[in-house]
Amino acid sequence: MTMRHLVSATLGLWIGVSGAALAQTSPVVVELYTSQGCSSCPPADEFMEQLVKSPDVIALSLHVDYWDYIGWRDTFGNPAFTQRQKAYAKAVGSRMIYTPQMIVGGQDRVEGNDPAQVAEAIRRHQAQVSPVRLSVTRDGDRIVIKAEANPPLSKNARIQVIRYTPEATVAIGRGENEGREVTYTNIVTDWRAIADWPGVTPFEMTAEVSGSDPVVVIVQTEGPANVLAAAVVK
């Protein structure tokens, strides 16, 4: 069985099992930490090509910069994404970061390319009902974000706005993947926190979003930790 067929079969399994709970939950956020300079990353990048097709998942590729030293500068690499990955490690008392690594729902960490483990983590998060209801609407270069928690949150949450490029193919000229042409999907170009929310009273905010790239809004407890709600508008 090819990797593509194996991934499709795995995804089909968890979609079928968890479909009944989808109406009660928001999409599950999956963050892939990857690099064009990492020879272990292309299989995970290929997995992302399949994962982004699920309407019940928001899959995001964050390119780190710590592989650039071997001779190929990642064309999408961003030191801010390296720092975000390090913050996830610090939140669980770890000093190690890896590529590829997938973080599911802000909590489950999967090192290496393991579609079955990622699918199981997605299934667990889909079974959870969040106290946060999130609404995001877009009108041109503006979005309106509304969030409400019932019951109120016990910890502060951070409202974050993410932009991404849906797809790009890169011919890699040096480093561990020299000579390869790799297609990347949902490539994060910007990730910023726009507000902290105690989660006691309803939240509403208008934010500027220039350009035509899709917009993701995530409500996440501090840490970074659990993703309470997420939405994408295109």
JSON list of C-alpha atoms in Angstrom, two decimals:
[
{"chain": "A", "resi": 1, "resn": "MET", "atom": "CA", "xyz": [0.00, 0.00, 0.00]},
{"chain": "A", "resi": 2, "resn": "THR", "atom": "CA", "xyz": [1.43, 3.41, -0.96]},
{"chain": "A", "resi": 3, "resn": "MET", "atom": "CA", "xyz": [1.81, 6.19, 1.61]},
{"chain": "A", "resi": 4, "resn": "ARG", "atom": "CA", "xyz": [-1.01, 8.16, -0.08]},
{"chain": "A", "resi": 5, "resn": "HIS", "atom": "CA", "xyz": [-3.39, 5.18, 0.07]},
{"chain": "A", "resi": 6, "resn": "LEU", "atom": "CA", "xyz": [-2.40, 4.44, 3.68]},
{"chain": "A", "resi": 7, "resn": "VAL", "atom": "CA", "xyz": [-3.08, 8.04, 4.67]},
{"chain": "A", "resi": 8, "resn": "SER", "atom": "CA", "xyz": [-6.43, 8.06, 2.89]},
{"chain": "A", "resi": 9, "resn": "ALA", "atom": "CA", "xyz": [-7.47, 4.84, 4.62]},
{"chain": "A", "resi": 10, "resn": "THR", "atom": "CA", "xyz": [-6.44, 6.21, 8.01]},
{"chain": "A", "resi": 11, "resn": "LEU", "atom": "CA", "xyz": [-8.32, 9.45, 7.49]},
{"chain": "A", "resi": 12, "resn": "GLY", "atom": "CA", "xyz": [-11.38, 7.59, 6.29]},
{"chain": "A", "resi": 13, "resn": "LEU", "atom": "CA", "xyz": [-11.36, 5.52, 9.48]},
{"chain": "A", "resi": 14, "resn": "TRP", "atom": "CA", "xyz": [-11.36, 8.43, 11.91]},
{"chain": "A", "resi": 15, "resn": "ILE", "atom": "CA", "xyz": [-13.83, 10.51, 9.90]},
{"chain": "A", "resi": 16, "resn": "GLY", "atom": "CA", "xyz": [-16.27, 7.60, 9.93]},
{"chain": "A", "resi": 17, "resn": "VAL", "atom": "CA", "xyz": [-15.88, 6.94, 13.65]},
{"chain": "A", "resi": 18, "resn": "SER", "atom": "CA", "xyz": [-16.12, 10.54, 14.83]},
{"chain": "A", "resi": 19, "resn": "GLY", "atom": "CA", "xyz": [-18.66, 11.99, 12.41]},
{"chain": "A", "resi": 20, "resn": "ALA", "atom": "CA", "xyz": [-21.53, 11.96, 14.91]},
{"chain": "A", "resi": 21, "resn": "ALA", "atom": "CA", "xyz": [-19.75, 14.41, 17.22]},
{"chain": "A", "resi": 22, "resn": "LEU", "atom": "CA", "xyz": [-18.79, 16.99, 14.64]},
{"chain": "A", "resi": 23, "resn": "ALA", "atom": "CA", "xyz": [-21.86, 19.19, 15.02]},
{"chain": "A", "resi": 24, "resn": "GLN", "atom": "CA", "xyz": [-20.97, 19.82, 18.68]},
{"chain": "A", "resi": 25, "resn": "THR", "atom": "CA", "xyz": [-17.32, 20.75, 18.16]},
{"chain": "A", "resi": 26, "resn": "SER", "atom": "CA", "xyz": [-15.21, 23.22, 16.23]},
{"chain": "A", "resi": 27, "resn": "PRO", "atom": "CA", "xyz": [-12.57, 22.03, 13.76]},
{"chain": "A", "resi": 28, "resn": "VAL", "atom": "CA", "xyz": [-9.47, 20.46, 15.28]},
{"chain": "A", "resi": 29, "resn": "VAL", "atom": "CA", "xyz": [-6.28, 22.48, 14.75]},
{"chain": "A", "resi": 30, "resn": "VAL", "atom": "CA", "xyz": [-3.26, 20.47, 13.61]},
{"chain": "A", "resi": 31, "resn": "GLU", "atom": "CA", "xyz": [0.07, 22.31, 13.49]},
{"chain": "A", "resi": 32, "resn": "LEU", "atom": "CA", "xyz": [2.89, 20.74, 11.49]},
{"chain": "A", "resi": 33, "resn": "TYR", "atom": "CA", "xyz": [6.38, 21.99, 12.32]},
{"chain": "A", "resi": 34, "resn": "THR", "atom": "CA", "xyz": [8.46, 21.30, 9.22]},
{"chain": "A", "resi": 35, "resn": "SER", "atom": "CA", "xyz": [11.47, 22.45, 7.23]},
{"chain": "A", "resi": 36, "resn": "GLN", "atom": "CA", "xyz": [12.65, 22.29, 3.66]},
{"chain": "A", "resi": 37, "resn": "GLY", "atom": "CA", "xyz": [16.07, 21.36, 5.03]},
{"chain": "A", "resi": 38, "resn": "CYS", "atom": "CA", "xyz": [14.91, 18.26, 6.93]},
{"chain": "A", "resi": 39, "resn": "SER", "atom": "CA", "xyz": [15.11, 14.93, 5.08]},
{"chain": "A", "resi": 40, "resn": "SER", "atom": "CA", "xyz": [12.48, 13.37, 7.40]},
{"chain": "A", "resi": 41, "resn": "CYS", "atom": "CA", "xyz": [9.86, 16.04, 6.65]},
{"chain": "A", "resi": 42, "resn": "PRO", "atom": "CA", "xyz": [8.57, 15.30, 3.10]},
{"chain": "A", "resi": 43, "resn": "PRO", "atom": "CA", "xyz": [6.39, 12.34, 4.21]},
{"chain": "A", "resi": 44, "resn": "ALA", "atom": "CA", "xyz": [4.74, 14.58, 6.81]},
{"chain": "A", "resi": 45, "resn": "ASP", "atom": "CA", "xyz": [4.29, 17.31, 4.19]},
{"chain": "A", "resi": 46, "resn": "GLU", "atom": "CA", "xyz": [2.60, 14.71, 1.97]},
{"chain": "A", "resi": 47, "resn": "PHE", "atom": "CA", "xyz": [0.34, 13.69, 4.85]},
{"chain": "A", "resi": 48, "resn": "MET", "atom": "CA", "xyz": [-0.68, 17.34, 5.19]},
{"chain": "A", "resi": 49, "resn": "GLU", "atom": "CA", "xyz": [-1.82, 17.33, 1.56]},
{"chain": "A", "resi": 50, "resn": "GLN", "atom": "CA", "xyz": [-4.44, 14.78, 2.60]},
{"chain": "A", "resi": 51, "resn": "LEU", "atom": "CA", "xyz": [-5.22, 16.28, 5.99]},
{"chain": "A", "resi": 52, "resn": "VAL", "atom": "CA", "xyz": [-6.12, 19.73, 4.64]},
{"chain": "A", "resi": 53, "resn": "LYS", "atom": "CA", "xyz": [-8.93, 18.15, 2.63]},
{"chain": "A", "resi": 54, "resn": "SER", "atom": "CA", "xyz": [-10.94, 17.38, 5.77]},
{"chain": "A", "resi": 55, "resn": "PRO", "atom": "CA", "xyz": [-13.52, 20.09, 6.56]},
{"chain": "A", "resi": 56, "resn": "ASP", "atom": "CA", "xyz": [-13.33, 19.10, 10.23]},
{"chain": "A", "resi": 57, "resn": "VAL", "atom": "CA", "xyz": [-9.63, 19.87, 10.58]},
{"chain": "A", "resi": 58, "resn": "ILE", "atom": "CA", "xyz": [-7.67, 23.11, 10.28]},
{"chain": "A", "resi": 59, "resn": "ALA", "atom": "CA", "xyz": [-4.22, 21.90, 9.25]},
{"chain": "A", "resi": 60, "resn": "LEU", "atom": "CA", "xyz": [-1.40, 24.47, 9.27]},
{"chain": "A", "resi": 61, "resn": "SER", "atom": "CA", "xyz": [2.24, 24.12, 8.18]},
{"chain": "A", "resi": 62, "resn": "LEU", "atom": "CA", "xyz": [4.70, 26.19, 10.21]},
{"chain": "A", "resi": 63, "resn": "HIS", "atom": "CA", "xyz": [8.21, 26.28, 8.73]},
{"chain": "A", "resi": 64, "resn": "VAL", "atom": "CA", "xyz": [10.99, 26.62, 11.29]},
{"chain": "A", "resi": 65, "resn": "ASP", "atom": "CA", "xyz": [14.43, 28.11, 10.69]},
{"chain": "A", "resi": 66, "resn": "TYR", "atom": "CA", "xyz": [16.77, 25.89, 12.72]},
{"chain": "A", "resi": 67, "resn": "TRP", "atom": "CA", "xyz": [17.67, 23.69, 9.73]},
{"chain": "A", "resi": 68, "resn": "ASP", "atom": "CA", "xyz": [18.90, 26.65, 7.68]},
{"chain": "A", "resi": 69, "resn": "TYR", "atom": "CA", "xyz": [22.47, 26.18, 8.91]},
{"chain": "A", "resi": 70, "resn": "ILE", "atom": "CA", "xyz": [23.06, 23.09, 6.74]},
{"chain": "A", "resi": 71, "resn": "GLY", "atom": "CA", "xyz": [23.08, 25.13, 3.54]},
{"chain": "A", "resi": 72, "resn": "TRP", "atom": "CA", "xyz": [19.48, 25.68, 2.44]},
{"chain": "A", "resi": 73, "resn": "ARG", "atom": "CA", "xyz": [17.45, 28.57, 3.76]},
{"chain": "A", "resi": 74, "resn": "ASP", "atom": "CA", "xyz": [13.80, 27.55, 4.05]},
{"chain": "A", "resi": 75, "resn": "THR", "atom": "CA", "xyz": [11.86, 29.93, 1.82]},
{"chain": "A", "resi": 76, "resn": "PHE", "atom": "CA", "xyz": [8.95, 29.93, 4.29]},
{"chain": "A", "resi": 77, "resn": "GLY", "atom": "CA", "xyz": [11.01, 29.68, 7.50]},
{"chain": "A", "resi": 78, "resn": "ASN", "atom": "CA", "xyz": [10.17, 32.05, 10.32]},
{"chain": "A", "resi": 79, "resn": "PRO", "atom": "CA", "xyz": [12.00, 32.31, 13.66]},
{"chain": "A", "resi": 80, "resn": "ALA", "atom": "CA", "xyz": [8.66, 33.14, 15.31]},
{"chain": "A", "resi": 81, "resn": "PHE", "atom": "CA", "xyz": [7.46, 29.63, 14.45]},
{"chain": "A", "resi": 82, "resn": "THR", "atom": "CA", "xyz": [10.59, 28.14, 15.99]},
{"chain": "A", "resi": 83, "resn": "GLN", "atom": "CA", "xyz": [9.81, 30.11, 19.15]},
{"chain": "A", "resi": 84, "resn": "ARG", "atom": "CA", "xyz": [6.22, 28.87, 19.14]},
{"chain": "A", "resi": 85, "resn": "GLN", "atom": "CA", "xyz": [7.41, 25.28, 18.90]},
{"chain": "A", "resi": 86, "resn": "LYS", "atom": "CA", "xyz": [9.85, 25.90, 21.75]},
{"chain": "A", "resi": 87, "resn": "ALA", "atom": "CA", "xyz": [7.02, 27.38, 23.83]},
{"chain": "A", "resi": 88, "resn": "TYR", "atom": "CA", "xyz": [5.02, 24.18, 23.36]},
{"chain": "A", "resi": 89, "resn": "ALA", "atom": "CA", "xyz": [8.02, 22.15, 24.55]},
{"chain": "A", "resi": 90, "resn": "LYS", "atom": "CA", "xyz": [8.56, 24.40, 27.55]},
{"chain": "A", "resi": 91, "resn": "ALA", "atom": "CA", "xyz": [4.88, 24.10, 28.51]},
{"chain": "A", "resi": 92, "resn": "VAL", "atom": "CA", "xyz": [5.36, 20.37, 29.10]},
{"chain": "A", "resi": 93, "resn": "GLY", "atom": "CA", "xyz": [8.83, 20.65, 30.64]},
{"chain": "A", "resi": 94, "resn": "SER", "atom": "CA", "xyz": [10.76, 19.46, 27.58]},
{"chain": "A", "resi": 95, "resn": "ARG", "atom": "CA", "xyz": [13.94, 20.93, 26.14]},
{"chain": "A", "resi": 96, "resn": "MET", "atom": "CA", "xyz": [13.66, 19.10, 22.82]},
{"chain": "A", "resi": 97, "resn": "ILE", "atom": "CA", "xyz": [11.98, 20.13, 19.59]},
{"chain": "A", "resi": 98, "resn": "TYR", "atom": "CA", "xyz": [11.70, 18.01, 16.46]},
{"chain": "A", "resi": 99, "resn": "THR", "atom": "CA", "xyz": [10.88, 18.13, 12.78]},
{"chain": "A", "resi": 100, "resn": "PRO", "atom": "CA", "xyz": [8.58, 16.88, 11.68]},
{"chain": "A", "resi": 101, "resn": "GLN", "atom": "CA", "xyz": [6.28, 17.35, 14.65]},
{"chain": "A", "resi": 102, "resn": "MET", "atom": "CA", "xyz": [2.51, 17.68, 14.71]},
{"chain": "A", "resi": 103, "resn": "ILE", "atom": "CA", "xyz": [0.65, 19.28, 17.59]},
{"chain": "A", "resi": 104, "resn": "VAL", "atom": "CA", "xyz": [-3.04, 18.45, 17.69]},
{"chain": "A", "resi": 105, "resn": "GLY", "atom": "CA", "xyz": [-5.49, 20.72, 19.48]},
{"chain": "A", "resi": 106, "resn": "GLY", "atom": "CA", "xyz": [-2.62, 22.50, 21.23]},
{"chain": "A", "resi": 107, "resn": "GLN", "atom": "CA", "xyz": [-2.04, 19.47, 23.47]},
{"chain": "A", "resi": 108, "resn": "ASP", "atom": "CA", "xyz": [-1.10, 16.21, 21.76]},
{"chain": "A", "resi": 109, "resn": "ARG", "atom": "CA", "xyz": [2.45, 16.07, 20.36]},
{"chain": "A", "resi": 110, "resn": "VAL", "atom": "CA", "xyz": [3.39, 13.60, 17.65]},
{"chain": "A", "resi": 111, "resn": "GLU", "atom": "CA", "xyz": [7.06, 13.35, 16.68]},
{"chain": "A", "resi": 112, "resn": "GLY", "atom": "CA", "xyz": [7.91, 12.06, 13.24]},
{"chain": "A", "resi": 113, "resn": "ASN", "atom": "CA", "xyz": [5.37, 11.17, 10.58]},
{"chain": "A", "resi": 114, "resn": "ASP", "atom": "CA", "xyz": [2.72, 8.99, 12.21]},
{"chain": "A", "resi": 115, "resn": "PRO", "atom": "CA", "xyz": [-0.70, 9.38, 10.50]},
{"chain": "A", "resi": 116, "resn": "ALA", "atom": "CA", "xyz": [-2.38, 6.79, 12.73]},
{"chain": "A", "resi": 117, "resn": "GLN", "atom": "CA", "xyz": [-1.30, 8.55, 15.92]},
{"chain": "A", "resi": 118, "resn": "VAL", "atom": "CA", "xyz": [-2.38, 11.93, 14.54]},
{"chain": "A", "resi": 119, "resn": "ALA", "atom": "CA", "xyz": [-5.74, 10.49, 13.50]},
{"chain": "A", "resi": 120, "resn": "GLU", "atom": "CA", "xyz": [-6.28, 9.07, 16.99]},
{"chain": "A", "resi": 121, "resn": "ALA", "atom": "CA", "xyz": [-5.45, 12.45, 18.56]},
{"chain": "A", "resi": 122, "resn": "ILE", "atom": "CA", "xyz": [-7.86, 14.20, 16.20]},
{"chain": "A", "resi": 123, "resn": "ARG", "atom": "CA", "xyz": [-10.57, 11.72, 17.13]},
{"chain": "A", "resi": 124, "resn": "ARG", "atom": "CA", "xyz": [-10.07, 12.42, 20.84]},
{"chain": "A", "resi": 125, "resn": "HIS", "atom": "CA", "xyz": [-10.35, 16.17, 20.33]},
{"chain": "A", "resi": 126, "resn": "GLN", "atom": "CA", "xyz": [-13.43, 15.81, 18.14]},
{"chain": "A", "resi": 127, "resn": "ALA", "atom": "CA", "xyz": [-15.13, 13.94, 20.98]},
{"chain": "A", "resi": 128, "resn": "GLN", "atom": "CA", "xyz": [-14.67, 16.90, 23.32]},
{"chain": "A", "resi": 129, "resn": "VAL", "atom": "CA", "xyz": [-17.24, 19.68, 23.63]},
{"chain": "A", "resi": 130, "resn": "SER", "atom": "CA", "xyz": [-15.68, 23.09, 24.21]},
{"chain": "A", "resi": 131, "resn": "PRO", "atom": "CA", "xyz": [-17.28, 25.74, 26.42]},
{"chain": "A", "resi": 132, "resn": "VAL", "atom": "CA", "xyz": [-16.36, 28.37, 23.81]},
{"chain": "A", "resi": 133, "resn": "ARG", "atom": "CA", "xyz": [-18.61, 29.30, 20.89]},
{"chain": "A", "resi": 134, "resn": "LEU", "atom": "CA", "xyz": [-16.68, 31.17, 18.19]},
{"chain": "A", "resi": 135, "resn": "SER", "atom": "CA", "xyz": [-18.04, 33.12, 15.23]},
{"chain": "A", "resi": 136, "resn": "VAL", "atom": "CA", "xyz": [-15.89, 34.75, 12.55]},
{"chain": "A", "resi": 137, "resn": "THR", "atom": "CA", "xyz": [-17.26, 36.67, 9.58]},
{"chain": "A", "resi": 138, "resn": "ARG", "atom": "CA", "xyz": [-15.30, 38.39, 6.83]},
{"chain": "A", "resi": 139, "resn": "ASP", "atom": "CA", "xyz": [-16.11, 41.45, 4.77]},
{"chain": "A", "resi": 140, "resn": "GLY", "atom": "CA", "xyz": [-13.25, 42.27, 2.43]},
{"chain": "A", "resi": 141, "resn": "ASP", "atom": "CA", "xyz": [-10.25, 43.33, 4.48]},
{"chain": "A", "resi": 142, "resn": "ARG", "atom": "CA", "xyz": [-12.02, 43.11, 7.83]},
{"chain": "A", "resi": 143, "resn": "ILE", "atom": "CA", "xyz": [-13.13, 40.27, 10.05]},
{"chain": "A", "resi": 144, "resn": "VAL", "atom": "CA", "xyz": [-15.50, 40.35, 13.01]},
{"chain": "A", "resi": 145, "resn": "ILE", "atom": "CA", "xyz": [-14.67, 37.91, 15.79]},
{"chain": "A", "resi": 146, "resn": "LYS", "atom": "CA", "xyz": [-17.21, 36.95, 18.44]},
{"chain": "A", "resi": 147, "resn": "ALA", "atom": "CA", "xyz": [-16.64, 34.47, 21.25]},
{"chain": "A", "resi": 148, "resn": "GLU", "atom": "CA", "xyz": [-18.64, 33.40, 24.27]},
{"chain": "A", "resi": 149, "resn": "ALA", "atom": "CA", "xyz": [-17.86, 30.90, 27.02]},
{"chain": "A", "resi": 150, "resn": "ASN", "atom": "CA", "xyz": [-20.45, 28.87, 28.91]},
{"chain": "A", "resi": 151, "resn": "PRO", "atom": "CA", "xyz": [-19.46, 28.15, 31.61]},
{"chain": "A", "resi": 152, "resn": "PRO", "atom": "CA", "xyz": [-16.92, 30.98, 32.01]},
{"chain": "A", "resi": 153, "resn": "LEU", "atom": "CA", "xyz": [-13.29, 30.05, 31.57]},
{"chain": "A", "resi": 154, "resn": "SER", "atom": "CA", "xyz": [-11.06, 29.39, 34.55]},
{"chain": "A", "resi": 155, "resn": "LYS", "atom": "CA", "xyz": [-7.94, 30.50, 32.65]},
{"chain": "A", "resi": 156, "resn": "ASN", "atom": "CA", "xyz": [-7.23, 33.36, 30.28]},
{"chain": "A", "resi": 157, "resn": "ALA", "atom": "CA", "xyz": [-7.46, 32.59, 26.58]},
{"chain": "A", "resi": 158, "resn": "ARG", "atom": "CA", "xyz": [-5.57, 34.19, 23.74]},
{"chain": "A", "resi": 159, "resn": "ILE", "atom": "CA", "xyz": [-7.28, 35.23, 20.51]},
{"chain": "A", "resi": 160, "resn": "GLN", "atom": "CA", "xyz": [-4.95, 34.61, 17.56]},
{"chain": "A", "resi": 161, "resn": "VAL", "atom": "CA", "xyz": [-5.24, 35.42, 13.86]},
{"chain": "A", "resi": 162, "resn": "ILE", "atom": "CA", "xyz": [-3.36, 33.31, 11.31]},
{"chain": "A", "resi": 163, "resn": "ARG", "atom": "CA", "xyz": [-2.87, 33.79, 7.57]},
{"chain": "A", "resi": 164, "resn": "TYR", "atom": "CA", "xyz": [-1.74, 31.05, 5.23]},
{"chain": "A", "resi": 165, "resn": "THR", "atom": "CA", "xyz": [-0.96, 30.33, 1.58]},
{"chain": "A", "resi": 166, "resn": "PRO", "atom": "CA", "xyz": [-2.98, 27.31, 0.44]},
{"chain": "A", "resi": 167, "resn": "GLU", "atom": "CA", "xyz": [-0.26, 25.64, -1.66]},
{"chain": "A", "resi": 168, "resn": "ALA", "atom": "CA", "xyz": [3.21, 26.12, -3.13]},
{"chain": "A", "resi": 169, "resn": "THR", "atom": "CA", "xyz": [5.79, 23.85, -4.71]},
{"chain": "A", "resi": 170, "resn": "VAL", "atom": "CA", "xyz": [9.48, 24.43, -4.01]},
{"chain": "A", "resi": 171, "resn": "ALA", "atom": "CA", "xyz": [12.53, 23.09, -5.85]},
{"chain": "A", "resi": 172, "resn": "ILE", "atom": "CA", "xyz": [15.13, 22.61, -3.13]},
{"chain": "A", "resi": 173, "resn": "GLY", "atom": "CA", "xyz": [18.66, 23.38, -4.26]},
{"chain": "A", "resi": 174, "resn": "ARG", "atom": "CA", "xyz": [20.83, 22.41, -1.29]},
{"chain": "A", "resi": 175, "resn": "GLY", "atom": "CA", "xyz": [20.78, 20.67, 2.07]},
{"chain": "A", "resi": 176, "resn": "GLU", "atom": "CA", "xyz": [19.36, 17.25, 2.95]},
{"chain": "A", "resi": 177, "resn": "ASN", "atom": "CA", "xyz": [16.58, 17.53, 0.35]},
{"chain": "A", "resi": 178, "resn": "GLU", "atom": "CA", "xyz": [18.80, 18.79, -2.47]},
{"chain": "A", "resi": 179, "resn": "GLY", "atom": "CA", "xyz": [17.28, 18.07, -5.87]},
{"chain": "A", "resi": 180, "resn": "ARG", "atom": "CA", "xyz": [13.79, 17.38, -4.53]},
{"chain": "A", "resi": 181, "resn": "GLU", "atom": "CA", "xyz": [10.63, 19.24, -5.48]},
{"chain": "A", "resi": 182, "resn": "VAL", "atom": "CA", "xyz": [8.19, 19.35, -2.58]},
{"chain": "A", "resi": 183, "resn": "THR", "atom": "CA", "xyz": [4.62, 20.61, -2.45]},
{"chain": "A", "resi": 184, "resn": "TYR", "atom": "CA", "xyz": [3.59, 22.35, 0.75]},
{"chain": "A", "resi": 185, "resn": "THR", "atom": "CA", "xyz": [0.02, 23.07, 1.83]},
{"chain": "A", "resi": 186, "resn": "ASN", "atom": "CA", "xyz": [-1.59, 25.63, 4.15]},
{"chain": "A", "resi": 187, "resn": "ILE", "atom": "CA", "xyz": [1.74, 27.41, 4.63]},
{"chain": "A", "resi": 188, "resn": "VAL", "atom": "CA", "xyz": [1.47, 29.84, 7.53]},
{"chain": "A", "resi": 189, "resn": "THR", "atom": "CA", "xyz": [2.73, 33.30, 6.63]},
{"chain": "A", "resi": 190, "resn": "ASP", "atom": "CA", "xyz": [1.65, 35.18, 9.74]},
{"chain": "A", "resi": 191, "resn": "TRP", "atom": "CA", "xyz": [0.55, 34.19, 13.26]},
{"chain": "A", "resi": 192, "resn": "ARG", "atom": "CA", "xyz": [-0.25, 36.88, 15.75]},
{"chain": "A", "resi": 193, "resn": "ALA", "atom": "CA", "xyz": [-2.06, 37.26, 19.05]},
{"chain": "A", "resi": 194, "resn": "ILE", "atom": "CA", "xyz": [-4.54, 40.14, 18.89]},
{"chain": "A", "resi": 195, "resn": "ALA", "atom": "CA", "xyz": [-6.18, 39.99, 22.31]},
{"chain": "A", "resi": 196, "resn": "ASP", "atom": "CA", "xyz": [-6.23, 38.26, 25.68]},
{"chain": "A", "resi": 197, "resn": "TRP", "atom": "CA", "xyz": [-9.69, 37.23, 26.87]},
{"chain": "A", "resi": 198, "resn": "PRO", "atom": "CA", "xyz": [-10.59, 36.23, 30.43]},
{"chain": "A", "resi": 199, "resn": "GLY", "atom": "CA", "xyz": [-13.55, 34.27, 29.07]},
{"chain": "A", "resi": 200, "resn": "VAL", "atom": "CA", "xyz": [-16.06, 35.67, 31.53]},
{"chain": "A", "resi": 201, "resn": "THR", "atom": "CA", "xyz": [-17.98, 38.17, 29.41]},
{"chain": "A", "resi": 202, "resn": "PRO", "atom": "CA", "xyz": [-18.57, 37.80, 25.65]},
{"chain": "A", "resi": 203, "resn": "PHE", "atom": "CA", "xyz": [-15.77, 38.91, 23.34]},
{"chain": "A", "resi": 204, "resn": "GLU", "atom": "CA", "xyz": [-16.21, 40.93, 20.14]},
{"chain": "A", "resi": 205, "resn": "MET", "atom": "CA", "xyz": [-13.55, 42.57, 17.99]},
{"chain": "A", "resi": 206, "resn": "THR", "atom": "CA", "xyz": [-13.03, 43.79, 14.45]},
{"chain": "A", "resi": 207, "resn": "ALA", "atom": "CA", "xyz": [-9.59, 43.17, 12.91]},
{"chain": "A", "resi": 208, "resn": "GLU", "atom": "CA", "xyz": [-7.97, 44.21, 9.65]},
{"chain": "A", "resi": 209, "resn": "VAL", "atom": "CA", "xyz": [-6.88, 41.42, 7.28]},
{"chain": "A", "resi": 210, "resn": "SER", "atom": "CA", "xyz": [-5.46, 42.67, 4.00]},
{"chain": "A", "resi": 211, "resn": "GLY", "atom": "CA", "xyz": [-5.11, 40.46, 0.95]},
{"chain": "A", "resi": 212, "resn": "SER", "atom": "CA", "xyz": [-7.00, 37.43, -0.28]},
{"chain": "A", "resi": 213, "resn": "ASP", "atom": "CA", "xyz": [-5.30, 34.67, 1.74]},
{"chain": "A", "resi": 214, "resn": "PRO", "atom": "CA", "xyz": [-7.54, 32.63, 4.06]},
{"chain": "A", "resi": 215, "resn": "VAL", "atom": "CA", "xyz": [-7.85, 33.70, 7.70]},
{"chain": "A", "resi": 216, "resn": "VAL", "atom": "CA", "xyz": [-7.89, 31.39, 10.72]},
{"chain": "A", "resi": 217, "resn": "VAL", "atom": "CA", "xyz": [-8.94, 32.52, 14.20]},
{"chain": "A", "resi": 218, "resn": "ILE", "atom": "CA", "xyz": [-7.94, 30.41, 17.18]},
{"chain": "A", "resi": 219, "resn": "VAL", "atom": "CA", "xyz": [-8.97, 30.73, 20.83]},
{"chain": "A", "resi": 220, "resn": "GLN", "atom": "CA", "xyz": [-6.30, 29.03, 22.92]},
{"chain": "A", "resi": 221, "resn": "THR", "atom": "CA", "xyz": [-5.50, 28.87, 26.61]},
{"chain": "A", "resi": 222, "resn": "GLU", "atom": "CA", "xyz": [-2.18, 30.35, 27.64]},
{"chain": "A", "resi": 223, "resn": "GLY", "atom": "CA", "xyz": [0.87, 28.14, 27.58]},
{"chain": "A", "resi": 224, "resn": "PRO", "atom": "CA", "xyz": [0.34, 27.61, 24.65]},
{"chain": "A", "resi": 225, "resn": "ALA", "atom": "CA", "xyz": [-2.08, 24.88, 25.58]},
{"chain": "A", "resi": 226, "resn": "ASN", "atom": "CA", "xyz": [-5.58, 23.66, 24.72]},
{"chain": "A", "resi": 227, "resn": "VAL", "atom": "CA", "xyz": [-7.22, 25.09, 21.60]},
{"chain": "A", "resi": 228, "resn": "LEU", "atom": "CA", "xyz": [-10.74, 25.90, 22.75]},
{"chain": "A", "resi": 229, "resn": "ALA", "atom": "CA", "xyz": [-12.19, 26.91, 19.40]},
{"chain": "A", "resi": 230, "resn": "ALA", "atom": "CA", "xyz": [-11.10, 27.66, 15.86]},
{"chain": "A", "resi": 231, "resn": "ALA", "atom": "CA", "xyz": [-12.61, 28.89, 12.61]},
{"chain": "A", "resi": 232, "resn": "VAL", "atom": "CA", "xyz": [-11.43, 29.59, 9.09]},
{"chain": "A", "resi": 233, "resn": "VAL", "atom": "CA", "xyz": [-12.82, 32.14, 6.61]},
{"chain": "A", "resi": 234, "resn": "LYS", "atom": "CA", "xyz": [-11.75, 32.45, 2.99]}
]
